[in-house]
Structures are given as C-alpha cells and as structure tokens.
Amino acid sequence: MSLSPQGTAASADPLTAVIEVEDLVVRYGTATAVDQVSITVGAGEAVALVGPNGAGKSSLVDAVMGLLRPAAGSVRLHGRAALVPEGRQMFPDLDVEDNLRLGAWPLRSRGAAARDTSRVYEVLPDLAYIRRRKAGALSGGQQQMVAFGRALMADPDVLVVDELSLGLAPLITAALAEHLRELNTSRGLAVLLIEQNARLALDLCTRGYVLESGRIRTEGPSAQLADSAEVAAAYLGGAAEPSGAPDTEGDGE
Ligand SMILES: Nc1ncnc2c1ncn2[C@@H]1O[C@H](COP(=O)(O)OP(=O)(O)OP(=O)(O)O)[C@@H](O)[C@H]1O
C-alpha cells in the first residue's frame, strides 16, 4: 500500500520502519561526509533532516537511495523509496507526461498499467493541464511538481525529498509543501524531507534530525527542535520564542 484513498485515516507507525539507517559512514577518498549516522523513518511518518551546506545531507540521501556505496554501516528499506532529487533533474526536451512515465521504471515488471499517469493527475491535478508541455519550458515550481509526480509513479511507500524549496519563491514553496503534507497525512505516504529551510521542514514534519559536519547533532520531535534555542539560533534565524517548555537540550541556553 502506498497511496491509500484520499480521506482514509493515515497514521504514522514508528514501530514499522520504512527506512532504517544504522551507523552509516560515507567517504569520498579520505574525507568523511557522513560519520556513523543512524536514522529511522516509520511507516506513514514525516521526518525532517536539516543542516547547513556540506553537512552531509545529500550524501546520506544518496546512500539511502543506493546511489552510492557506504564505507560502513547499513541501509535497510522496507518497501519502495522514491526520490525527488535536488535540482529536479527533468528531461527538458520531453513533455510532462513522458517525464512522469520515466518514474514508473521500478515497476516495469507490472507492464503498461504501471505507466498510466492518471493516478498522478488525480493527486496533482495541476499537472494534467501542462501534460503536453516540454519540461524545459516550465517554471521551477512546475518542474518540482513534475518531480513529485514522477516519484509518485513508482508507487512508493516513502518519498525522499532532497531540498523542496531550493531556488523557489516562498509562495511556490508553500504550495508544494501543502501537497507534501496532504500526501503524508491523507494518503499515508511516509516522507523524509531534506531541507536547508529548517523552519519549513520542522513545520511539515513531526520529527527531525539536525545533521552537522556529518554527524547527528540533535534529534527529536519537531516542536522540541523548533523550541531549542540552540537549533533556533543556528537554523531558524534567531532565538526560539519562550514556550514554557523545559529546556530538553540540557545546555541551559
Ligand atoms: N562527490 C564528492 N566528492 C568529494 N567530496 C564530496 C562529494 N560530494 C560531497 N562531498 C563533500 O562531502 C561533504 C558533504 O556534502 P553533501 O553534499 O552531502 O552535504 P549537504 O548537506 O547535502 O550540502 P548541501 O546542502 O550544500 O547540498 C562536503 O564536505 C562535500 O564537500
């Protein structure tokens, strides 16, 4: 089950992990980009991975998606993961319809039915209106929508989104974020959202990890991370609003 019918109650089940990463190490030559990182994403859960440039976020994603071989540690996928890649990576000379169909590649054994794009147009109706337009002629926001649709064509259990907001205007980003929220909350699709915009990611997801210099610096429920003065100062553009909640980071900030 990946895209349950709209309106069906979908709840996160952290006991059933769709992604389990344990003690992962990624190296480029002698440089360590990801250093003993462990993360999980539960079925139906939305999890944020935030951190500054060069923290190792994309390296972690590439290892999760099997695009690079870890130096150590393990990645276990329970179900199908589909990637919305950084920079969208459209085929600019193909139209939207053909770009979407390429996303069905993991389902090629299912035959022609897997290439039926109508299930994506039901979820992202705006794409139906631009189905015959060349991807290269679309705006960044439209391309990101196509990248979402292409990932959905793989009938995934978890969507791995590498930089939802990259290069997009705030209003466009907000609209795409709502689509992602809808896919998660109403249709039970698990999400791993990699974002430099920590506020966006923590607002969208229920749990998060902060990655810094290849290591998990802190993790926890999004509300707790957003309330942490340490995280707020580093990633949210200022100190957290006092919430009355105890300082769980334990650093007295
Ligand atoms: N192909 C590569 N060869 C060598 N070093 C690399 C390569 N890709 C990434 N790195 C290095 O690994 C570290 C982590 O990079 P990575 O791209 O995973 O971080 P990131 O958090 O995704 O950053 P950004 O937000 O800028 O994309 C950085 O120091 C980067 O320079």
PDB file of C-alpha atoms and ligand atoms in Angstrom:
ATOM      1  CA  MET A   1       0.000   0.000   0.000  1.00  0.00           C
ATOM      2  CA  SER A   2       1.376   3.367  -0.902  1.00  0.00           C
ATOM      3  CA  LEU A   3      -1.263   5.837  -1.915  1.00  0.00           C
ATOM      4  CA  SER A   4      -4.276   4.983   0.191  1.00  0.00           C
ATOM      5  CA  PRO A   5      -7.536   6.558  -0.976  1.00  0.00           C
ATOM      6  CA  GLN A   6      -7.968  10.186  -0.072  1.00  0.00           C
ATOM      7  CA  GLY A   7      -9.819  10.609   3.178  1.00  0.00           C
ATOM      8  CA  THR A   8      -8.636   7.320   4.612  1.00  0.00           C
ATOM      9  CA  ALA A   9      -7.165   7.917   8.034  1.00  0.00           C
ATOM     10  CA  ALA A  10      -3.420   7.549   7.854  1.00  0.00           C
ATOM     11  CA  SER A  11      -1.348   7.443  10.988  1.00  0.00           C
ATOM     12  CA  ALA A  12       2.374   7.152  11.457  1.00  0.00           C
ATOM     13  CA  ASP A  13       3.508   3.814  12.773  1.00  0.00           C
ATOM     14  CA  PRO A  14       7.040   4.320  14.046  1.00  0.00           C
ATOM     15  CA  LEU A  15       7.220   0.654  15.008  1.00  0.00           C
ATOM     16  CA  THR A  16       7.137  -0.298  11.327  1.00  0.00           C
ATOM     17  CA  ALA A  17      10.142   1.415   9.835  1.00  0.00           C
ATOM     18  CA  VAL A  18      10.300   2.036   6.087  1.00  0.00           C
ATOM     19  CA  ILE A  19      13.865   3.389   6.280  1.00  0.00           C
ATOM     20  CA  GLU A  20      16.427   2.175   8.791  1.00  0.00           C
ATOM     21  CA  VAL A  21      19.921   3.636   8.598  1.00  0.00           C
ATOM     22  CA  GLU A  22      22.433   2.349  11.114  1.00  0.00           C
ATOM     23  CA  ASP A  23      25.926   3.654  11.822  1.00  0.00           C
ATOM     24  CA  LEU A  24      26.264   4.855   8.234  1.00  0.00           C
ATOM     25  CA  VAL A  25      29.627   6.118   7.052  1.00  0.00           C
ATOM     26  CA  VAL A  26      30.112   7.773   3.634  1.00  0.00           C
ATOM     27  CA  ARG A  27      33.593   8.725   2.481  1.00  0.00           C
ATOM     28  CA  TYR A  28      34.915  10.495  -0.588  1.00  0.00           C
ATOM     29  CA  GLY A  29      38.550   9.381  -0.716  1.00  0.00           C
ATOM     30  CA  THR A  30      39.888  10.136   2.717  1.00  0.00           C
ATOM     31  CA  ALA A  31      37.210  12.759   3.538  1.00  0.00           C
ATOM     32  CA  THR A  32      34.316  11.556   5.717  1.00  0.00           C
ATOM     33  CA  ALA A  33      30.990  13.144   4.669  1.00  0.00           C
ATOM     34  CA  VAL A  34      28.682  11.030   6.880  1.00  0.00           C
ATOM     35  CA  ASP A  35      30.064   9.732  10.132  1.00  0.00           C
ATOM     36  CA  GLN A  36      28.222   6.927  11.944  1.00  0.00           C
ATOM     37  CA  VAL A  37      24.724   8.258  11.376  1.00  0.00           C
ATOM     38  CA  SER A  38      21.608   6.326  12.405  1.00  0.00           C
ATOM     39  CA  ILE A  39      18.113   7.465  11.429  1.00  0.00           C
ATOM     40  CA  THR A  40      14.719   5.831  11.014  1.00  0.00           C
ATOM     41  CA  VAL A  41      11.540   6.772   9.182  1.00  0.00           C
ATOM     42  CA  GLY A  42       8.406   4.959  10.309  1.00  0.00           C
ATOM     43  CA  ALA A  43       5.537   3.926   8.019  1.00  0.00           C
ATOM     44  CA  GLY A  44       3.433   6.998   7.328  1.00  0.00           C
ATOM     45  CA  GLU A  45       5.805   9.253   9.258  1.00  0.00           C
ATOM     46  CA  ALA A  46       7.179  12.615   8.060  1.00  0.00           C
ATOM     47  CA  VAL A  47      10.766  13.144   9.168  1.00  0.00           C
ATOM     48  CA  ALA A  48      12.962  16.184   8.575  1.00  0.00           C
ATOM     49  CA  LEU A  49      16.705  16.121   8.049  1.00  0.00           C
ATOM     50  CA  VAL A  50      18.099  19.623   8.354  1.00  0.00           C
ATOM     51  CA  GLY A  51      21.555  21.110   8.474  1.00  0.00           C
ATOM     52  CA  PRO A  52      23.865  23.619   6.834  1.00  0.00           C
ATOM     53  CA  ASN A  53      25.686  23.377   3.498  1.00  0.00           C
ATOM     54  CA  GLY A  54      28.118  20.496   3.436  1.00  0.00           C
ATOM     55  CA  ALA A  55      26.583  18.765   6.484  1.00  0.00           C
ATOM     56  CA  GLY A  56      26.282  15.502   4.557  1.00  0.00           C
ATOM     57  CA  LYS A  57      22.544  15.552   3.816  1.00  0.00           C
ATOM     58  CA  SER A  58      22.792  14.679   0.106  1.00  0.00           C
ATOM     59  CA  SER A  59      25.429  12.045   0.783  1.00  0.00           C
ATOM     60  CA  LEU A  60      23.070  10.411   3.282  1.00  0.00           C
ATOM     61  CA  VAL A  61      20.214  10.559   0.763  1.00  0.00           C
ATOM     62  CA  ASP A  62      22.368   9.055  -1.980  1.00  0.00           C
ATOM     63  CA  ALA A  63      23.306   6.186   0.317  1.00  0.00           C
ATOM     64  CA  VAL A  64      19.641   5.633   1.277  1.00  0.00           C
ATOM     65  CA  MET A  65      18.676   5.538  -2.403  1.00  0.00           C
ATOM     66  CA  GLY A  66      21.509   3.142  -3.247  1.00  0.00           C
ATOM     67  CA  LEU A  67      23.236   5.718  -5.439  1.00  0.00           C
ATOM     68  CA  LEU A  68      26.494   5.357  -3.565  1.00  0.00           C
ATOM     69  CA  ARG A  69      28.053   2.583  -1.564  1.00  0.00           C
ATOM     70  CA  PRO A  70      28.633   3.332   2.119  1.00  0.00           C
ATOM     71  CA  ALA A  71      32.064   2.775   3.617  1.00  0.00           C
ATOM     72  CA  ALA A  72      30.390   1.240   6.675  1.00  0.00           C
ATOM     73  CA  GLY A  73      27.010   0.776   8.313  1.00  0.00           C
ATOM     74  CA  SER A  74      23.734  -0.313   6.786  1.00  0.00           C
ATOM     75  CA  VAL A  75      20.660   0.987   4.962  1.00  0.00           C
ATOM     76  CA  ARG A  76      17.510  -1.118   5.123  1.00  0.00           C
ATOM     77  CA  LEU A  77      14.413  -0.216   3.121  1.00  0.00           C
ATOM     78  CA  HIS A  78      11.152  -1.933   3.990  1.00  0.00           C
ATOM     79  CA  GLY A  79       9.102  -1.013   0.942  1.00  0.00           C
ATOM     80  CA  ARG A  80       9.867   1.253  -2.004  1.00  0.00           C
ATOM     81  CA  ALA A  81      11.576   4.613  -1.670  1.00  0.00           C
ATOM     82  CA  ALA A  82      11.291   7.179  -4.463  1.00  0.00           C
ATOM     83  CA  LEU A  83      13.494  10.245  -4.735  1.00  0.00           C
ATOM     84  CA  VAL A  84      12.563  13.829  -5.560  1.00  0.00           C
ATOM     85  CA  PRO A  85      16.131  14.822  -6.390  1.00  0.00           C
ATOM     86  CA  GLU A  86      17.912  18.057  -5.620  1.00  0.00           C
ATOM     87  CA  GLY A  87      17.546  20.333  -8.651  1.00  0.00           C
ATOM     88  CA  ARG A  88      14.550  18.362 -10.017  1.00  0.00           C
ATOM     89  CA  GLN A  89      16.582  16.700 -12.800  1.00  0.00           C
ATOM     90  CA  MET A  90      13.970  16.869 -15.562  1.00  0.00           C
ATOM     91  CA  PHE A  91      14.480  15.668 -19.109  1.00  0.00           C
ATOM     92  CA  PRO A  92      13.938  19.144 -20.633  1.00  0.00           C
ATOM     93  CA  ASP A  93      13.105  18.002 -24.185  1.00  0.00           C
ATOM     94  CA  LEU A  94      10.462  15.512 -23.042  1.00  0.00           C
ATOM     95  CA  ASP A  95       6.968  16.650 -22.151  1.00  0.00           C
ATOM     96  CA  VAL A  96       5.495  16.337 -18.673  1.00  0.00           C
ATOM     97  CA  GLU A  97       3.702  13.085 -19.500  1.00  0.00           C
ATOM     98  CA  ASP A  98       6.905  11.385 -20.649  1.00  0.00           C
ATOM     99  CA  ASN A  99       8.867  12.720 -17.687  1.00  0.00           C
ATOM    100  CA  LEU A 100       6.232  11.203 -15.408  1.00  0.00           C
ATOM    101  CA  ARG A 101       6.342   7.855 -17.199  1.00  0.00           C
ATOM    102  CA  LEU A 102      10.062   7.591 -16.546  1.00  0.00           C
ATOM    103  CA  GLY A 103       9.195   7.399 -12.860  1.00  0.00           C
ATOM    104  CA  ALA A 104       7.432   4.067 -13.418  1.00  0.00           C
ATOM    105  CA  TRP A 105      10.721   2.406 -14.278  1.00  0.00           C
ATOM    106  CA  PRO A 106      10.934   0.498 -10.945  1.00  0.00           C
ATOM    107  CA  LEU A 107       7.523  -1.052 -11.780  1.00  0.00           C
ATOM    108  CA  ARG A 108       8.450  -2.179 -15.307  1.00  0.00           C
ATOM    109  CA  SER A 109       7.568  -5.783 -14.492  1.00  0.00           C
ATOM    110  CA  ARG A 110       3.936  -4.674 -13.992  1.00  0.00           C
ATOM    111  CA  GLY A 111       3.598  -3.793 -17.687  1.00  0.00           C
ATOM    112  CA  ALA A 112       1.664  -0.949 -19.310  1.00  0.00           C
ATOM    113  CA  ALA A 113      -0.629  -0.285 -16.330  1.00  0.00           C
ATOM    114  CA  ALA A 114       2.351   0.990 -14.368  1.00  0.00           C
ATOM    115  CA  ARG A 115       2.833   3.732 -16.984  1.00  0.00           C
ATOM    116  CA  ASP A 116      -0.694   5.063 -16.550  1.00  0.00           C
ATOM    117  CA  THR A 117      -0.228   8.651 -15.405  1.00  0.00           C
ATOM    118  CA  SER A 118      -3.866   9.244 -14.462  1.00  0.00           C
ATOM    119  CA  ARG A 119      -3.239   8.184 -10.847  1.00  0.00           C
ATOM    120  CA  VAL A 120      -0.711  11.034 -10.551  1.00  0.00           C
ATOM    121  CA  TYR A 121      -3.067  13.576 -12.144  1.00  0.00           C
ATOM    122  CA  GLU A 122      -5.666  12.621  -9.522  1.00  0.00           C
ATOM    123  CA  VAL A 123      -3.240  13.565  -6.757  1.00  0.00           C
ATOM    124  CA  LEU A 124      -1.629  16.566  -8.510  1.00  0.00           C
ATOM    125  CA  PRO A 125      -4.377  17.861 -10.840  1.00  0.00           C
ATOM    126  CA  ASP A 126      -2.356  20.910 -11.956  1.00  0.00           C
ATOM    127  CA  LEU A 127      -0.039  18.567 -13.845  1.00  0.00           C
ATOM    128  CA  ALA A 128      -2.864  17.422 -16.131  1.00  0.00           C
ATOM    129  CA  TYR A 129      -3.145  20.927 -17.584  1.00  0.00           C
ATOM    130  CA  ILE A 130       0.525  21.030 -18.566  1.00  0.00           C
ATOM    131  CA  ARG A 131       0.922  17.393 -19.565  1.00  0.00           C
ATOM    132  CA  ARG A 132       1.949  18.203 -23.161  1.00  0.00           C
ATOM    133  CA  ARG A 133       4.408  20.954 -22.305  1.00  0.00           C
ATOM    134  CA  LYS A 134       8.138  20.363 -22.518  1.00  0.00           C
ATOM    135  CA  ALA A 135       9.668  20.129 -19.045  1.00  0.00           C
ATOM    136  CA  GLY A 136      12.415  22.557 -20.049  1.00  0.00           C
ATOM    137  CA  ALA A 137       9.803  25.271 -20.650  1.00  0.00           C
ATOM    138  CA  LEU A 138       8.286  25.004 -17.160  1.00  0.00           C
ATOM    139  CA  SER A 139       8.894  27.220 -14.143  1.00  0.00           C
ATOM    140  CA  GLY A 140      10.942  25.891 -11.240  1.00  0.00           C
ATOM    141  CA  GLY A 141       7.788  25.303  -9.202  1.00  0.00           C
ATOM    142  CA  GLN A 142       6.105  23.408 -12.042  1.00  0.00           C
ATOM    143  CA  GLN A 143       9.236  21.320 -12.511  1.00  0.00           C
ATOM    144  CA  GLN A 144       9.268  20.497  -8.801  1.00  0.00           C
ATOM    145  CA  MET A 145       5.630  19.399  -9.115  1.00  0.00           C
ATOM    146  CA  VAL A 146       6.624  17.135 -12.038  1.00  0.00           C
ATOM    147  CA  ALA A 147       9.463  15.744  -9.930  1.00  0.00           C
ATOM    148  CA  PHE A 148       6.913  14.902  -7.210  1.00  0.00           C
ATOM    149  CA  GLY A 149       4.644  13.275  -9.783  1.00  0.00           C
ATOM    150  CA  ARG A 150       7.490  11.301 -11.313  1.00  0.00           C
ATOM    151  CA  ALA A 151       8.403   9.949  -7.857  1.00  0.00           C
ATOM    152  CA  LEU A 152       4.751   9.010  -7.208  1.00  0.00           C
ATOM    153  CA  MET A 153       4.732   6.991 -10.437  1.00  0.00           C
ATOM    154  CA  ALA A 154       6.990   4.480  -8.646  1.00  0.00           C
ATOM    155  CA  ASP A 155       4.111   3.777  -6.209  1.00  0.00           C
ATOM    156  CA  PRO A 156       6.407   4.452  -3.256  1.00  0.00           C
ATOM    157  CA  ASP A 157       5.977   3.749   0.450  1.00  0.00           C
ATOM    158  CA  VAL A 158       8.291   6.645   1.276  1.00  0.00           C
ATOM    159  CA  LEU A 159       9.122   9.811  -0.631  1.00  0.00           C
ATOM    160  CA  VAL A 160      12.654  11.126  -0.137  1.00  0.00           C
ATOM    161  CA  VAL A 161      12.640  14.832  -0.991  1.00  0.00           C
ATOM    162  CA  ASP A 162      16.067  16.446  -1.386  1.00  0.00           C
ATOM    163  CA  GLU A 163      15.607  20.213  -0.986  1.00  0.00           C
ATOM    164  CA  LEU A 164      11.957  21.001  -1.627  1.00  0.00           C
ATOM    165  CA  SER A 165      12.488  24.782  -1.501  1.00  0.00           C
ATOM    166  CA  LEU A 166      15.734  25.112  -3.481  1.00  0.00           C
ATOM    167  CA  GLY A 167      15.548  28.136  -5.782  1.00  0.00           C
ATOM    168  CA  LEU A 168      11.778  28.543  -5.402  1.00  0.00           C
ATOM    169  CA  ALA A 169       9.777  31.594  -4.320  1.00  0.00           C
ATOM    170  CA  PRO A 170       8.198  31.335  -0.838  1.00  0.00           C
ATOM    171  CA  LEU A 171       4.623  31.140  -2.177  1.00  0.00           C
ATOM    172  CA  ILE A 172       5.515  28.327  -4.585  1.00  0.00           C
ATOM    173  CA  THR A 173       7.367  26.510  -1.828  1.00  0.00           C
ATOM    174  CA  ALA A 174       4.353  26.831   0.475  1.00  0.00           C
ATOM    175  CA  ALA A 175       2.033  25.359  -2.169  1.00  0.00           C
ATOM    176  CA  LEU A 176       4.350  22.400  -2.751  1.00  0.00           C
ATOM    177  CA  ALA A 177       4.713  21.894   0.993  1.00  0.00           C
ATOM    178  CA  GLU A 178       0.917  21.645   1.263  1.00  0.00           C
ATOM    179  CA  HIS A 179       0.888  18.945  -1.439  1.00  0.00           C
ATOM    180  CA  LEU A 180       3.512  17.052   0.515  1.00  0.00           C
ATOM    181  CA  ARG A 181       1.568  17.433   3.768  1.00  0.00           C
ATOM    182  CA  GLU A 182      -1.555  16.136   2.028  1.00  0.00           C
ATOM    183  CA  LEU A 183       0.274  13.124   0.615  1.00  0.00           C
ATOM    184  CA  ASN A 184       1.562  12.355   4.092  1.00  0.00           C
ATOM    185  CA  THR A 185      -1.464  12.977   6.264  1.00  0.00           C
ATOM    186  CA  SER A 186      -4.310  11.870   3.990  1.00  0.00           C
ATOM    187  CA  ARG A 187      -2.651   9.189   1.937  1.00  0.00           C
ATOM    188  CA  GLY A 188      -0.246   7.681   4.414  1.00  0.00           C
ATOM    189  CA  LEU A 189       2.891   8.248   2.369  1.00  0.00           C
ATOM    190  CA  ALA A 190       5.981   8.423   4.566  1.00  0.00           C
ATOM    191  CA  VAL A 191       8.317  11.354   3.892  1.00  0.00           C
ATOM    192  CA  LEU A 192      11.989  12.016   4.507  1.00  0.00           C
ATOM    193  CA  LEU A 193      12.433  15.731   3.827  1.00  0.00           C
ATOM    194  CA  ILE A 194      15.939  17.120   3.451  1.00  0.00           C
ATOM    195  CA  GLU A 195      15.916  20.885   3.780  1.00  0.00           C
ATOM    196  CA  GLN A 196      18.148  23.860   4.407  1.00  0.00           C
ATOM    197  CA  ASN A 197      14.993  25.761   5.344  1.00  0.00           C
ATOM    198  CA  ALA A 198      14.672  24.245   8.803  1.00  0.00           C
ATOM    199  CA  ARG A 199      11.539  26.179   9.693  1.00  0.00           C
ATOM    200  CA  LEU A 200       9.691  24.765   6.684  1.00  0.00           C
ATOM    201  CA  ALA A 201      10.891  21.234   7.371  1.00  0.00           C
ATOM    202  CA  LEU A 202      10.091  21.260  11.086  1.00  0.00           C
ATOM    203  CA  ASP A 203       6.660  22.712  10.385  1.00  0.00           C
ATOM    204  CA  LEU A 204       5.883  19.983   7.870  1.00  0.00           C
ATOM    205  CA  CYS A 205       7.331  17.013   9.745  1.00  0.00           C
ATOM    206  CA  THR A 206       6.604  15.554  13.158  1.00  0.00           C
ATOM    207  CA  ARG A 207      10.174  14.524  13.940  1.00  0.00           C
ATOM    208  CA  GLY A 208      13.568  15.715  12.861  1.00  0.00           C
ATOM    209  CA  TYR A 209      17.316  15.254  12.850  1.00  0.00           C
ATOM    210  CA  VAL A 210      19.897  18.032  12.735  1.00  0.00           C
ATOM    211  CA  LEU A 211      22.991  16.984  10.811  1.00  0.00           C
ATOM    212  CA  GLU A 212      26.228  18.905  11.202  1.00  0.00           C
ATOM    213  CA  SER A 213      29.662  18.018   9.841  1.00  0.00           C
ATOM    214  CA  GLY A 214      28.450  14.533   9.010  1.00  0.00           C
ATOM    215  CA  ARG A 215      27.048  13.751  12.468  1.00  0.00           C
ATOM    216  CA  ILE A 216      23.620  13.928  14.066  1.00  0.00           C
ATOM    217  CA  ARG A 217      23.906  16.893  16.381  1.00  0.00           C
ATOM    218  CA  THR A 218      20.422  16.623  17.853  1.00  0.00           C
ATOM    219  CA  GLU A 219      17.146  14.858  17.140  1.00  0.00           C
ATOM    220  CA  GLY A 220      13.610  14.745  18.454  1.00  0.00           C
ATOM    221  CA  PRO A 221      10.025  15.840  17.864  1.00  0.00           C
ATOM    222  CA  SER A 222       9.880  18.868  15.532  1.00  0.00           C
ATOM    223  CA  ALA A 223       8.210  21.068  18.149  1.00  0.00           C
ATOM    224  CA  GLN A 224      11.005  20.312  20.574  1.00  0.00           C
ATOM    225  CA  LEU A 225      13.699  21.066  17.979  1.00  0.00           C
ATOM    226  CA  ALA A 226      11.981  24.297  16.965  1.00  0.00           C
ATOM    227  CA  ASP A 227      11.837  25.303  20.651  1.00  0.00           C
ATOM    228  CA  SER A 228      15.505  24.554  21.209  1.00  0.00           C
ATOM    229  CA  ALA A 229      17.460  27.800  21.484  1.00  0.00           C
ATOM    230  CA  GLU A 230      20.496  26.075  20.024  1.00  0.00           C
ATOM    231  CA  VAL A 231      18.634  24.974  16.892  1.00  0.00           C
ATOM    232  CA  ALA A 232      16.786  28.275  16.611  1.00  0.00           C
ATOM    233  CA  ALA A 233      19.985  30.288  16.763  1.00  0.00           C
ATOM    234  CA  ALA A 234      21.739  28.152  14.176  1.00  0.00           C
ATOM    235  CA  TYR A 235      18.944  27.370  11.730  1.00  0.00           C
ATOM    236  CA  LEU A 236      15.821  29.404  12.365  1.00  0.00           C
ATOM    237  CA  GLY A 237      17.286  32.881  12.210  1.00  0.00           C
ATOM    238  CA  GLY A 238      17.134  33.746  15.901  1.00  0.00           C
ATOM    239  CA  ALA A 239      16.298  32.581  19.383  1.00  0.00           C
ATOM    240  CA  ALA A 240      13.240  30.394  19.957  1.00  0.00           C
ATOM    241  CA  GLU A 241      10.165  32.025  21.394  1.00  0.00           C
ATOM    242  CA  PRO A 242       9.832  31.178  25.097  1.00  0.00           C
ATOM    243  CA  SER A 243       7.301  28.358  25.265  1.00  0.00           C
ATOM    244  CA  GLY A 244       7.380  27.448  28.921  1.00  0.00           C
ATOM    245  CA  ALA A 245       8.639  24.009  27.976  1.00  0.00           C
ATOM    246  CA  PRO A 246      11.692  22.741  29.855  1.00  0.00           C
ATOM    247  CA  ASP A 247      14.998  23.003  28.001  1.00  0.00           C
ATOM    248  CA  THR A 248      15.468  19.425  26.883  1.00  0.00           C
ATOM    249  CA  GLU A 249      18.783  20.148  25.198  1.00  0.00           C
ATOM    250  CA  GLY A 250      20.280  20.378  28.658  1.00  0.00           C
ATOM    251  CA  ASP A 251      22.709  23.154  27.795  1.00  0.00           C
ATOM    252  CA  GLY A 252      20.896  25.824  29.749  1.00  0.00           C
ATOM    253  CA  GLU A 253      20.551  28.114  26.716  1.00  0.00           C
TER     254      GLU A 253
HETATM  255  N1  LIG B   1      31.469  13.719  -4.999  1.00  0.00           N
HETATM  256  C1  LIG B   1      32.127  14.246  -3.955  1.00  0.00           C
HETATM  257  N2  LIG B   1      33.467  14.183  -3.893  1.00  0.00           N
HETATM  258  C2  LIG B   1      34.153  14.685  -2.835  1.00  0.00           C
HETATM  259  N3  LIG B   1      33.564  15.286  -1.773  1.00  0.00           N
HETATM  260  C3  LIG B   1      32.233  15.384  -1.793  1.00  0.00           C
HETATM  261  C4  LIG B   1      31.441  14.876  -2.877  1.00  0.00           C
HETATM  262  N4  LIG B   1      30.138  15.117  -2.606  1.00  0.00           N
HETATM  263  C5  LIG B   1      30.108  15.757  -1.407  1.00  0.00           C
HETATM  264  N5  LIG B   1      31.356  15.916  -0.933  1.00  0.00           N
HETATM  265  C6  LIG B   1      31.719  16.525   0.352  1.00  0.00           C
HETATM  266  O1  LIG B   1      31.036  15.825   1.374  1.00  0.00           O
HETATM  267  C7  LIG B   1      30.558  16.722   2.358  1.00  0.00           C
HETATM  268  C8  LIG B   1      29.043  16.578   2.469  1.00  0.00           C
HETATM  269  O2  LIG B   1      28.440  17.027   1.245  1.00  0.00           O
HETATM  270  P1  LIG B   1      26.877  16.879   0.956  1.00  0.00           P
HETATM  271  O3  LIG B   1      26.646  17.368  -0.427  1.00  0.00           O
HETATM  272  O4  LIG B   1      26.456  15.511   1.301  1.00  0.00           O
HETATM  273  O5  LIG B   1      26.293  17.898   2.028  1.00  0.00           O
HETATM  274  P2  LIG B   1      24.869  18.625   2.035  1.00  0.00           P
HETATM  275  O6  LIG B   1      24.486  18.734   3.461  1.00  0.00           O
HETATM  276  O7  LIG B   1      23.937  17.917   1.123  1.00  0.00           O
HETATM  277  O8  LIG B   1      25.219  20.044   1.449  1.00  0.00           O
HETATM  278  P3  LIG B   1      24.333  20.998   0.510  1.00  0.00           P
HETATM  279  O9  LIG B   1      23.202  21.443   1.361  1.00  0.00           O
HETATM  280  O10 LIG B   1      25.295  22.090   0.181  1.00  0.00           O
HETATM  281  O11 LIG B   1      23.911  20.180  -0.678  1.00  0.00           O
HETATM  282  C9  LIG B   1      31.009  18.118   1.941  1.00  0.00           C
HETATM  283  O12 LIG B   1      32.201  18.427   2.621  1.00  0.00           O
HETATM  284  C10 LIG B   1      31.251  17.967   0.450  1.00  0.00           C
HETATM  285  O13 LIG B   1      32.256  18.854   0.024  1.00  0.00           O
END
